[in-house]
DNA sequence: TCGGCACTACCTGATATCCGGTATGGAATT
DNA sequence: AATTCCATACCGGATATCAGGTAGTGCCGA
């Protein structure tokens, strides 16, 4: 027991981490362990685990990698905020593409960091978020400014439903309709219908084209 | 000053890190900072910086991310070992593709970890390497075993033939075997054989995975 | 000259894709 | 209340994938 630290930080910021690379998870955890006002209360390797974790640990902040398999960071954020509206989400990504940024912010993220950011940006972002501010790393702020200048109107980025995006991501991982059905707890035939609707909407005609689309959209990583 | 730690670890393992993501760099650094027998003496964001760093700090071990811009981890490792033959290199990658693994080991790396490995694998790998052992994470060991079973002889990098690359590129464009056959003026059944050989060589099991491979290899664009 | 390898080609069979159709329940919108 | 959209589910059929096998030709290195 350490009375000094208790009096200095009576309430530490409770953080959960989500990334599909366990090693990165461990590394980020130890990065944040140095901050005495921040406590990492759990980590998850995909969106489903993140949802379960958030329900169990009731964190203040979730740091979410965008490029996760099965359920990516964008979907995870939407579902997370639907259940826990008070939760604050910080997106972490290798890229600063406008599409990712916009979709993640639309999904309700309050912060966006690229992995090329300096290491001390993460704790700074967490503290800023906890004060109710929005935190964007410089690269992302730049792309946002460009986006705002180029297009004031919001274009239809997401023409696929949430379920369809789930299916696209899993198809692009190389799974068959039957396996995807088991994963999503629906019939394989339903997955088939989703796939056909997706292909008709996007004018695609093969799994290869679908996979490329998923990669361009960040629904899976190459 | 702490005499105890000095006497306990008179010679700490000197490590340098290379990754294009600064945040990952900082996170890995803090992950290793917990290990009292390991000292991170520097980090670099690309191959050139790594070469300069190694010349300046004379480390025992270099942990190198494969996916770096301008000079990737494979080239960097080759050049690094040409100048510092005693240096021990551990490859760090998001993927466990046989091609990457083989090329990295051919380049002289003594260890290979995927980022999905557990966080404590990195310090374990570093210690193993320092004892002159080779350290491969389970995923990589698996692909190596398959490679060894397929080819008893130590052939470098089971690469694809020119024709197989043609077929991969066209498959990744979404064409069927029959159409590809017409395009290449060979029978569709021959294209089928090429596809099967490719998939066996690369340990892929679907067009989606094949498409991702083609994109990573630059055989087609996303 | 022999073995290995790449490229070519065909056969069989199980499974999957791809493209139609129909239909129900729920949620959101009008 | 009616409409529209999404998600769910099933049927049928043509085509393709995926995974085995065999086999001939040509080229190159041991």
Short mmCIF file of C-alpha atoms (C1' of nucleotides) in Angstrom, two decimals:
data_model
loop_
_atom_site.label_atom_id
_atom_site.label_comp_id
_atom_site.label_asym_id
_atom_site.label_seq_id
_atom_site.Cartn_x
_atom_site.Cartn_y
_atom_site.Cartn_z
CA UNK A 1 0.00 0.00 0.00
CA UNK A 2 1.27 3.42 -0.88
CA UNK A 3 -0.65 6.32 0.68
CA UNK A 4 1.31 8.91 -1.26
CA UNK A 5 0.29 7.66 -4.66
CA UNK A 6 -3.26 7.18 -3.50
CA UNK A 7 -3.50 10.77 -2.37
CA UNK A 8 -1.76 12.05 -5.47
CA UNK A 9 -3.94 10.06 -7.90
CA UNK A 10 -7.15 9.19 -6.13
CA UNK A 11 -8.81 8.23 -9.43
CA UNK A 12 -6.68 6.85 -12.21
CA UNK A 13 -7.94 6.87 -15.79
CA UNK A 14 -9.12 3.38 -16.61
CA UNK A 15 -8.02 2.33 -20.10
CA UNK A 16 -8.57 -0.74 -22.27
CA UNK A 17 -6.49 -1.57 -25.35
CA UNK A 18 -7.50 -3.38 -28.54
CA UNK A 19 -5.05 -4.57 -31.20
CA UNK A 20 -4.75 -7.84 -33.08
CA UNK A 21 -1.00 -8.03 -32.41
CA UNK A 22 -0.42 -9.33 -28.90
CA UNK A 23 3.09 -8.02 -28.82
CA UNK A 24 1.95 -4.50 -29.64
CA UNK A 25 -0.68 -4.89 -26.97
CA UNK A 26 1.93 -5.80 -24.37
CA UNK A 27 4.21 -3.01 -25.55
CA UNK A 28 1.49 -0.36 -25.38
CA UNK A 29 0.49 -1.62 -21.96
CA UNK A 30 4.00 -1.17 -20.67
CA UNK A 31 4.21 2.23 -22.37
CA UNK A 32 1.17 3.36 -20.41
CA UNK A 33 2.33 1.68 -17.21
CA UNK A 34 4.87 4.46 -16.83
CA UNK A 35 2.05 6.99 -16.48
CA UNK A 36 0.97 7.09 -12.86
CA UNK A 37 -2.42 8.63 -13.62
CA UNK A 38 -3.35 5.94 -16.15
CA UNK A 39 -4.30 2.35 -15.46
CA UNK A 40 -4.67 -0.29 -18.16
CA UNK A 41 -7.46 -2.53 -16.95
CA UNK A 42 -7.54 -4.94 -19.87
CA UNK A 43 -6.76 -5.68 -23.49
CA UNK A 44 -8.43 -7.43 -26.41
CA UNK A 45 -7.27 -8.91 -29.70
CA UNK A 46 -10.43 -8.27 -31.72
CA UNK A 47 -13.69 -6.37 -31.66
CA UNK A 48 -15.74 -9.08 -30.00
CA UNK A 49 -13.27 -9.45 -27.17
CA UNK A 50 -13.25 -5.67 -26.82
CA UNK A 51 -17.03 -5.54 -26.41
CA UNK A 52 -16.91 -8.23 -23.76
CA UNK A 53 -14.02 -6.52 -22.01
CA UNK A 54 -15.72 -3.12 -21.95
CA UNK A 55 -18.84 -4.62 -20.45
CA UNK A 56 -16.81 -6.33 -17.76
CA UNK A 57 -14.38 -3.59 -16.77
CA UNK A 58 -16.31 -0.36 -17.47
CA UNK A 59 -13.27 1.64 -18.63
CA UNK A 60 -13.08 5.39 -19.19
CA UNK A 61 -11.13 5.18 -22.43
CA UNK A 62 -10.69 2.56 -25.17
CA UNK A 63 -7.66 2.68 -27.45
CA UNK A 64 -8.68 0.80 -30.58
CA UNK A 65 -6.56 -0.30 -33.53
CA UNK A 66 -8.45 0.08 -36.81
CA UNK A 67 -6.96 -2.93 -38.57
CA UNK A 68 -8.37 -5.80 -36.59
CA UNK A 69 -9.70 -9.03 -38.09
CA UNK A 70 -13.29 -10.31 -37.89
CA UNK A 71 -14.61 -7.05 -36.44
CA UNK A 72 -12.54 -4.02 -37.29
CA UNK A 73 -12.03 -0.92 -35.21
CA UNK A 74 -14.77 1.08 -36.90
CA UNK A 75 -17.46 -1.52 -36.33
CA UNK A 76 -16.18 -2.19 -32.85
CA UNK A 77 -16.36 1.51 -32.00
CA UNK A 78 -19.94 1.83 -33.25
CA UNK A 79 -21.10 -1.15 -31.24
CA UNK A 80 -19.06 -0.12 -28.23
CA UNK A 81 -20.59 3.36 -28.13
CA UNK A 82 -24.07 1.98 -28.71
CA UNK A 83 -23.77 0.08 -25.45
CA UNK A 84 -21.48 2.46 -23.53
CA UNK A 85 -22.22 5.99 -24.72
CA UNK A 86 -20.03 7.58 -22.05
CA UNK A 87 -16.95 5.64 -23.14
CA UNK A 88 -14.30 7.64 -24.96
CA UNK A 89 -12.61 5.99 -27.91
CA UNK A 90 -9.19 6.77 -29.34
CA UNK A 91 -8.46 5.31 -32.78
CA UNK A 92 -5.01 3.96 -33.48
CA UNK A 93 -4.02 3.24 -37.07
CA UNK A 94 -1.05 2.74 -39.32
CA UNK A 95 -2.62 5.05 -41.87
CA UNK A 96 -4.05 8.55 -41.95
CA UNK A 97 -6.30 7.99 -44.97
CA UNK A 98 -9.18 10.38 -45.07
CA UNK A 99 -11.71 7.59 -45.33
CA UNK A 100 -10.53 5.90 -42.16
CA UNK A 101 -10.40 9.12 -40.24
CA UNK A 102 -13.87 10.21 -41.31
CA UNK A 103 -15.47 6.86 -40.65
CA UNK A 104 -13.82 6.51 -37.29
CA UNK A 105 -14.89 9.98 -36.21
CA UNK A 106 -18.39 9.33 -37.59
CA UNK A 107 -18.44 6.16 -35.52
CA UNK A 108 -17.87 8.35 -32.46
CA UNK A 109 -14.13 8.26 -31.80
CA UNK A 110 -12.86 11.32 -29.93
CA UNK A 111 -9.23 10.90 -30.86
CA UNK A 112 -7.13 9.59 -33.74
CA UNK A 113 -3.45 8.70 -33.63
CA UNK A 114 -1.27 7.17 -36.32
CA UNK A 115 1.31 4.68 -35.15
CA UNK A 116 4.01 6.92 -36.57
CA UNK A 117 3.14 9.44 -33.87
CA UNK A 118 5.59 9.98 -31.04
CA UNK A 119 5.23 7.55 -28.15
CA UNK A 120 4.23 10.25 -25.68
CA UNK A 121 1.24 11.24 -27.79
CA UNK A 122 -0.82 8.36 -26.49
CA UNK A 123 -0.88 9.39 -22.82
CA UNK A 124 -1.35 13.00 -23.88
CA UNK A 125 -4.30 11.98 -26.04
CA UNK A 126 -5.81 9.95 -23.21
CA UNK A 127 -5.63 12.91 -20.82
CA UNK A 128 -7.05 15.29 -23.42
CA UNK A 129 -9.95 12.95 -24.11
CA UNK A 130 -10.70 12.65 -20.40
CA UNK A 131 -10.99 16.44 -20.24
CA UNK A 132 -13.65 16.27 -22.91
CA UNK A 133 -11.38 17.49 -25.67
CA UNK A 134 -10.77 15.94 -29.06
CA UNK A 135 -7.25 14.83 -29.83
CA UNK A 136 -5.96 14.38 -33.37
CA UNK A 137 -2.34 13.77 -34.24
CA UNK A 138 -0.82 16.28 -36.70
CA UNK A 139 -0.98 13.93 -39.70
CA UNK A 140 -4.68 13.34 -39.21
CA UNK A 141 -5.43 17.00 -38.53
CA UNK A 142 -3.83 17.77 -41.88
CA UNK A 143 -5.96 15.32 -43.82
CA UNK A 144 -9.07 16.59 -42.06
CA UNK A 145 -8.32 20.15 -43.09
CA UNK A 146 -7.93 18.99 -46.68
CA UNK A 147 -11.17 17.07 -46.48
CA UNK A 148 -13.01 20.09 -45.09
CA UNK A 149 -11.61 22.32 -47.82
CA UNK A 150 -12.30 19.87 -50.62
CA UNK A 151 -15.75 18.71 -49.64
CA UNK A 152 -18.12 20.33 -47.25
CA UNK A 153 -20.79 17.81 -48.24
CA UNK A 154 -20.66 14.35 -46.78
CA UNK A 155 -20.54 11.76 -49.55
CA UNK A 156 -22.00 8.31 -49.11
CA UNK A 157 -18.97 6.41 -47.89
CA UNK A 158 -20.79 3.54 -46.33
CA UNK A 159 -23.18 2.02 -48.83
CA UNK A 160 -22.96 -1.31 -47.06
CA UNK A 161 -24.86 -2.22 -43.94
CA UNK A 162 -23.03 -3.23 -40.80
CA UNK A 163 -23.74 -6.89 -41.33
CA UNK A 164 -22.57 -6.70 -44.91
CA UNK A 165 -19.31 -5.20 -43.74
CA UNK A 166 -18.87 -8.08 -41.32
CA UNK A 167 -19.34 -10.50 -44.18
CA UNK A 168 -16.98 -8.63 -46.50
CA UNK A 169 -14.24 -8.63 -43.88
CA UNK A 170 -14.54 -12.35 -43.26
CA UNK A 171 -14.75 -13.21 -46.96
CA UNK A 172 -11.58 -11.19 -47.50
CA UNK A 173 -9.93 -13.26 -44.78
CA UNK A 174 -10.44 -16.28 -47.02
CA UNK A 175 -13.26 -17.97 -45.13
CA UNK A 176 -16.10 -19.82 -46.86
CA UNK A 177 -19.72 -18.81 -46.47
CA UNK A 178 -20.37 -21.77 -44.20
CA UNK A 179 -17.52 -20.92 -41.84
CA UNK A 180 -18.55 -17.28 -41.80
CA UNK A 181 -22.05 -18.33 -40.91
CA UNK A 182 -20.75 -20.27 -37.93
CA UNK A 183 -18.61 -17.31 -36.89
CA UNK A 184 -21.53 -14.88 -37.09
CA UNK A 185 -24.05 -17.41 -35.72
CA UNK A 186 -26.21 -17.25 -38.83
CA UNK A 187 -26.88 -19.75 -41.62
CA UNK A 188 -24.40 -20.13 -44.44
CA UNK A 189 -27.19 -19.40 -46.87
CA UNK A 190 -27.69 -16.02 -45.26
CA UNK A 191 -24.03 -15.25 -45.70
CA UNK A 192 -24.51 -16.15 -49.36
CA UNK A 193 -27.30 -13.62 -49.68
CA UNK A 194 -25.22 -10.94 -48.05
CA UNK A 195 -22.36 -11.69 -50.41
CA UNK A 196 -24.62 -11.47 -53.44
CA UNK A 197 -26.16 -8.22 -52.27
CA UNK A 198 -22.71 -6.79 -51.64
CA UNK A 199 -21.46 -7.82 -55.05
CA UNK A 200 -24.51 -6.39 -56.78
CA UNK A 201 -24.24 -3.09 -54.87
CA UNK A 202 -20.55 -2.69 -55.59
CA UNK A 203 -20.63 -4.22 -59.08
CA UNK A 204 -18.05 -6.84 -58.16
CA UNK A 205 -18.01 -10.34 -59.61
CA UNK A 206 -15.41 -12.35 -57.74
CA UNK A 207 -13.90 -12.94 -54.35
CA UNK A 208 -10.66 -11.44 -55.62
CA UNK A 209 -12.32 -8.11 -56.43
CA UNK A 210 -14.20 -8.25 -53.16
CA UNK A 211 -10.94 -8.80 -51.30
CA UNK A 212 -9.37 -5.78 -52.96
CA UNK A 213 -12.39 -3.69 -52.07
CA UNK A 214 -12.10 -4.81 -48.44
CA UNK A 215 -8.44 -3.84 -48.40
CA UNK A 216 -9.10 -0.43 -49.92
CA UNK A 217 -11.84 0.14 -47.35
CA UNK A 218 -9.65 -0.98 -44.49
CA UNK A 219 -11.99 -3.84 -43.62
CA UNK A 220 -9.00 -6.17 -43.65
CA UNK A 221 -5.26 -5.83 -43.97
CA UNK A 222 -3.27 -7.09 -46.95
CA UNK B 1 23.20 4.87 -8.65
CA UNK B 2 22.32 1.29 -7.77
CA UNK B 3 25.28 -0.96 -6.91
CA UNK B 4 23.11 -4.02 -6.53
CA UNK B 5 21.82 -3.98 -10.09
CA UNK B 6 25.31 -3.29 -11.36
CA UNK B 7 26.68 -6.34 -9.63
CA UNK B 8 23.72 -8.46 -10.67
CA UNK B 9 23.94 -7.49 -14.35
CA UNK B 10 27.47 -6.33 -15.00
CA UNK B 11 26.93 -6.58 -18.75
CA UNK B 12 23.46 -5.87 -20.07
CA UNK B 13 22.47 -6.96 -23.55
CA UNK B 14 22.68 -3.90 -25.77
CA UNK B 15 19.70 -3.73 -28.13
CA UNK B 16 18.67 -1.38 -30.93
CA UNK B 17 15.14 -1.23 -32.35
CA UNK B 18 13.99 -0.40 -35.89
CA UNK B 19 10.38 0.27 -36.87
CA UNK B 20 8.76 2.95 -39.00
CA UNK B 21 6.09 3.59 -36.37
CA UNK B 22 7.50 5.81 -33.65
CA UNK B 23 4.79 4.86 -31.23
CA UNK B 24 5.54 1.17 -31.63
CA UNK B 25 9.19 2.01 -31.14
CA UNK B 26 8.46 3.77 -27.88
CA UNK B 27 6.15 0.99 -26.77
CA UNK B 28 8.69 -1.74 -27.51
CA UNK B 29 11.34 0.27 -25.74
CA UNK B 30 9.25 0.47 -22.61
CA UNK B 31 8.40 -3.22 -22.93
CA UNK B 32 12.10 -4.04 -22.84
CA UNK B 33 12.84 -1.48 -20.15
CA UNK B 34 11.22 -3.87 -17.66
CA UNK B 35 13.94 -6.42 -18.35
CA UNK B 36 16.90 -5.66 -16.13
CA UNK B 37 19.36 -7.61 -18.27
CA UNK B 38 18.45 -5.77 -21.47
CA UNK B 39 19.31 -2.22 -22.39
CA UNK B 40 17.84 -0.43 -25.40
CA UNK B 41 20.64 1.81 -26.62
CA UNK B 42 18.86 3.37 -29.58
CA UNK B 43 16.09 3.19 -32.14
CA UNK B 44 15.64 3.96 -35.82
CA UNK B 45 12.67 4.62 -38.10
CA UNK B 46 14.16 3.22 -41.33
CA UNK B 47 17.01 1.14 -42.67
CA UNK B 48 19.40 4.02 -43.23
CA UNK B 49 18.97 5.31 -39.71
CA UNK B 50 19.48 1.77 -38.44
CA UNK B 51 22.81 1.43 -40.25
CA UNK B 52 24.01 4.71 -38.82
CA UNK B 53 22.77 3.77 -35.36
CA UNK B 54 24.50 0.39 -35.39
CA UNK B 55 27.78 1.97 -36.40
CA UNK B 56 27.53 4.48 -33.59
CA UNK B 57 26.32 2.30 -30.71
CA UNK B 58 27.77 -1.15 -31.50
CA UNK B 59 24.77 -3.11 -30.17
CA UNK B 60 24.61 -6.85 -29.50
CA UNK B 61 21.14 -7.34 -30.97
CA UNK B 62 19.01 -5.49 -33.53
CA UNK B 63 15.24 -5.97 -33.56
CA UNK B 64 14.12 -5.06 -37.07
CA UNK B 65 10.62 -4.60 -38.45
CA UNK B 66 10.33 -5.99 -41.97
CA UNK B 67 7.87 -3.44 -43.26
CA UNK B 68 9.91 -0.28 -43.27
CA UNK B 69 9.82 2.33 -46.03
CA UNK B 70 12.76 3.33 -48.27
CA UNK B 71 14.95 0.45 -47.11
CA UNK B 72 13.03 -2.52 -45.79
CA UNK B 73 14.09 -4.87 -43.06
CA UNK B 74 15.53 -7.49 -45.39
CA UNK B 75 17.85 -5.09 -47.20
CA UNK B 76 18.73 -3.40 -43.94
CA UNK B 77 19.66 -6.74 -42.40
CA UNK B 78 21.89 -7.69 -45.33
CA UNK B 79 23.77 -4.40 -45.22
CA UNK B 80 23.90 -4.42 -41.44
CA UNK B 81 25.49 -7.86 -41.29
CA UNK B 82 27.92 -7.01 -44.08
CA UNK B 83 29.38 -4.29 -41.88
CA UNK B 84 28.78 -5.88 -38.46
CA UNK B 85 28.99 -9.67 -38.86
CA UNK B 86 28.84 -10.29 -35.11
CA UNK B 87 25.56 -8.44 -34.73
CA UNK B 88 22.50 -10.62 -34.09
CA UNK B 89 19.30 -9.67 -35.88
CA UNK B 90 15.75 -10.52 -34.83
CA UNK B 91 13.08 -9.94 -37.48
CA UNK B 92 9.72 -8.55 -36.42
CA UNK B 93 6.81 -8.72 -38.84
CA UNK B 94 3.05 -8.63 -39.07
CA UNK B 95 3.12 -11.66 -41.35
CA UNK B 96 4.50 -15.17 -41.24
CA UNK B 97 4.65 -15.66 -45.02
CA UNK B 98 7.20 -18.23 -45.97
CA UNK B 99 8.79 -15.89 -48.45
CA UNK B 100 9.47 -13.20 -45.85
CA UNK B 101 10.73 -15.71 -43.35
CA UNK B 102 13.10 -17.37 -45.80
CA UNK B 103 14.43 -14.11 -47.16
CA UNK B 104 14.98 -12.73 -43.71
CA UNK B 105 16.76 -15.88 -42.54
CA UNK B 106 18.79 -15.93 -45.76
CA UNK B 107 19.74 -12.35 -45.03
CA UNK B 108 21.20 -13.59 -41.77
CA UNK B 109 18.51 -13.01 -39.15
CA UNK B 110 18.79 -15.36 -36.16
CA UNK B 111 15.24 -14.88 -34.94
CA UNK B 112 11.79 -14.21 -36.35
CA UNK B 113 8.76 -13.02 -34.41
CA UNK B 114 5.32 -12.06 -35.67
CA UNK B 115 3.65 -9.14 -33.94
CA UNK B 116 0.83 -11.44 -32.93
CA UNK B 117 3.28 -13.23 -30.64
CA UNK B 118 2.95 -12.81 -26.90
CA UNK B 119 4.71 -9.75 -25.50
CA UNK B 120 7.14 -11.77 -23.43
CA UNK B 121 8.47 -13.52 -26.53
CA UNK B 122 10.66 -10.59 -27.45
CA UNK B 123 12.88 -10.61 -24.35
CA UNK B 124 12.97 -14.41 -24.52
CA UNK B 125 14.07 -14.24 -28.14
CA UNK B 126 16.75 -11.69 -27.31
CA UNK B 127 18.20 -13.89 -24.58
CA UNK B 128 18.08 -16.97 -26.77
CA UNK B 129 19.85 -15.14 -29.57
CA UNK B 130 22.56 -13.97 -27.20
CA UNK B 131 23.19 -17.59 -26.23
CA UNK B 132 23.83 -18.35 -29.87
CA UNK B 133 20.49 -20.04 -30.38
CA UNK B 134 17.93 -19.39 -33.10
CA UNK B 135 14.51 -18.21 -31.97
CA UNK B 136 11.40 -18.61 -34.10
CA UNK B 137 7.88 -17.93 -32.90
CA UNK B 138 5.44 -20.85 -33.26
CA UNK B 139 3.68 -19.45 -36.36
CA UNK B 140 6.95 -19.11 -38.20
CA UNK B 141 8.23 -22.46 -37.03
CA UNK B 142 5.09 -23.99 -38.51
CA UNK B 143 5.61 -22.50 -41.94
CA UNK B 144 9.26 -23.51 -41.84
CA UNK B 145 8.37 -27.09 -41.06
CA UNK B 146 6.04 -27.16 -44.03
CA UNK B 147 8.76 -25.67 -46.18
CA UNK B 148 11.20 -28.31 -44.97
CA UNK B 149 8.70 -31.08 -45.67
CA UNK B 150 8.08 -29.80 -49.17
CA UNK B 151 11.75 -29.44 -49.92
CA UNK B 152 14.34 -31.41 -48.02
CA UNK B 153 17.12 -29.47 -49.64
CA UNK B 154 17.79 -25.98 -48.30
CA UNK B 155 16.65 -24.13 -51.37
CA UNK B 156 16.30 -20.38 -50.87
CA UNK B 157 12.86 -18.82 -50.79
CA UNK B 158 10.59 -21.21 -52.69
CA UNK B 159 9.75 -18.48 -55.14
CA UNK B 160 7.22 -18.56 -57.91
CA UNK B 161 8.14 -19.10 -61.54
CA UNK B 162 7.41 -16.39 -64.09
CA UNK B 163 4.37 -18.24 -65.36
CA UNK B 164 3.04 -18.73 -61.86
CA UNK B 165 3.38 -15.02 -61.23
CA UNK B 166 1.38 -14.34 -64.40
CA UNK B 167 -1.34 -16.61 -63.10
CA UNK B 168 -1.32 -15.08 -59.62
CA UNK B 169 -1.68 -11.59 -61.05
CA UNK B 170 -4.63 -12.56 -63.24
CA UNK B 171 -6.32 -14.53 -60.46
CA UNK B 172 -5.99 -11.50 -58.22
CA UNK B 173 -7.71 -9.46 -60.92
CA UNK B 174 -10.73 -11.66 -60.41
CA UNK B 175 -10.54 -13.74 -63.59
CA UNK B 176 -11.49 -17.41 -63.70
CA UNK B 177 -9.06 -20.11 -64.69
CA UNK B 178 -10.73 -20.49 -68.07
CA UNK B 179 -10.45 -16.80 -68.92
CA UNK B 180 -6.86 -16.72 -67.74
CA UNK B 181 -6.14 -19.68 -69.97
CA UNK B 182 -7.48 -17.80 -72.98
CA UNK B 183 -5.46 -14.74 -72.02
CA UNK B 184 -2.24 -16.74 -71.70
CA UNK B 185 -3.05 -19.02 -74.67
CA UNK B 186 -2.94 -22.15 -72.53
CA UNK B 187 -5.66 -24.53 -71.38
CA UNK B 188 -7.79 -23.66 -68.38
CA UNK B 189 -6.74 -26.92 -66.80
CA UNK B 190 -3.14 -25.79 -66.95
CA UNK B 191 -4.04 -22.60 -65.16
CA UNK B 192 -5.68 -24.79 -62.53
CA UNK B 193 -2.44 -26.69 -62.02
CA UNK B 194 -0.49 -23.47 -61.68
CA UNK B 195 -2.97 -22.20 -59.13
CA UNK B 196 -2.72 -25.38 -57.10
CA UNK B 197 1.07 -25.36 -57.20
CA UNK B 198 1.10 -21.73 -56.13
CA UNK B 199 -1.25 -22.34 -53.26
CA UNK B 200 0.73 -25.34 -52.07
CA UNK B 201 4.00 -23.43 -52.26
CA UNK B 202 2.67 -20.44 -50.37
CA UNK B 203 0.41 -22.36 -48.01
CA UNK B 204 -2.68 -20.46 -49.15
CA UNK B 205 -6.16 -21.97 -49.33
CA UNK B 206 -8.42 -19.43 -50.99
CA UNK B 207 -8.55 -16.83 -53.72
CA UNK B 208 -8.91 -14.16 -51.04
CA UNK B 209 -5.59 -15.10 -49.44
CA UNK B 210 -4.01 -15.38 -52.89
CA UNK B 211 -5.24 -11.89 -53.75
CA UNK B 212 -3.74 -10.47 -50.58
CA UNK B 213 -0.45 -12.16 -51.36
CA UNK B 214 -0.47 -10.67 -54.87
CA UNK B 215 -1.09 -7.22 -53.42
CA UNK B 216 1.70 -7.55 -50.88
CA UNK B 217 4.04 -8.72 -53.64
CA UNK B 218 3.05 -5.88 -55.92
CA UNK B 219 1.73 -8.27 -58.57
CA UNK B 220 -1.49 -6.30 -58.67
CA UNK B 221 -2.80 -3.11 -57.13
CA UNK B 222 -5.53 -2.98 -54.50
"C1'" DT C 1 23.11 -38.65 -69.31
"C1'" DC C 2 20.42 -38.50 -65.65
"C1'" DG C 3 17.55 -36.02 -62.38
"C1'" DG C 4 15.11 -32.14 -61.29
"C1'" DC C 5 12.12 -28.51 -62.48
"C1'" DA C 6 8.97 -25.68 -65.15
"C1'" DC C 7 5.31 -25.80 -68.19
"C1'" DT C 8 2.05 -28.02 -70.47
"C1'" DA C 9 -2.49 -31.01 -70.38
"C1'" DC C 10 -6.29 -34.05 -68.89
"C1'" DC C 11 -9.30 -36.84 -65.34
"C1'" DT C 12 -12.06 -37.35 -61.11
"C1'" DG C 13 -14.56 -35.75 -57.23
"C1'" DA C 14 -16.06 -32.88 -53.28
"C1'" DT C 15 -17.06 -28.47 -52.10
"C1'" DA C 16 -17.91 -23.45 -53.06
"C1'" DT C 17 -19.06 -19.71 -55.75
"C1'" DC C 18 -22.21 -17.10 -58.28
"C1'" DC C 19 -26.74 -15.84 -59.93
"C1'" DG C 20 -31.55 -16.22 -60.02
"C1'" DG C 21 -35.90 -16.64 -57.17
"C1'" DT C 22 -39.07 -16.30 -52.76
"C1'" DA C 23 -40.34 -15.08 -47.97
"C1'" DT C 24 -40.69 -13.48 -42.96
"C1'" DG C 25 -39.90 -10.38 -39.04
"C1'" DG C 26 -38.26 -6.09 -37.32
"C1'" DA C 27 -36.76 -1.39 -37.49
"C1'" DA C 28 -36.92 2.97 -39.43
"C1'" DT C 29 -39.10 6.26 -42.14
"C1'" DT C 30 -42.84 8.50 -44.35
"C1'" DA D 1 -50.66 2.65 -41.68
"C1'" DA D 2 -47.85 1.96 -45.39
"C1'" DT D 3 -43.45 1.75 -47.29
"C1'" DT D 4 -38.74 0.83 -47.43
"C1'" DC D 5 -34.66 -1.30 -45.92
"C1'" DC D 6 -32.05 -4.73 -43.36
"C1'" DA D 7 -31.22 -9.22 -41.73
"C1'" DT D 8 -32.59 -13.56 -41.68
"C1'" DA D 9 -33.41 -18.20 -44.36
"C1'" DC D 10 -34.17 -21.65 -48.08
"C1'" DC D 11 -34.33 -23.69 -53.11
"C1'" DG D 12 -32.17 -24.68 -57.60
"C1'" DG D 13 -28.76 -24.75 -60.97
"C1'" DA D 14 -24.64 -23.52 -63.73
"C1'" DT D 15 -20.00 -22.72 -63.10
"C1'" DA D 16 -15.57 -22.56 -60.37
"C1'" DT D 17 -12.62 -23.68 -56.88
"C1'" DC D 18 -9.82 -26.86 -54.49
"C1'" DA D 19 -7.33 -31.12 -54.01
"C1'" DG D 20 -5.86 -35.42 -55.59
"C1'" DG D 21 -3.81 -38.16 -59.54
"C1'" DT D 22 -1.04 -39.09 -64.17
"C1'" DA D 23 1.94 -37.75 -67.98
"C1'" DG D 24 4.60 -35.66 -71.96
"C1'" DT D 25 8.08 -32.07 -73.42
"C1'" DG D 26 11.97 -29.15 -72.96
"C1'" DC D 27 15.70 -27.05 -70.45
"C1'" DC D 28 19.52 -26.86 -67.30
"C1'" DG D 29 22.90 -28.36 -64.14
"C1'" DA D 30 25.37 -32.16 -61.84
#
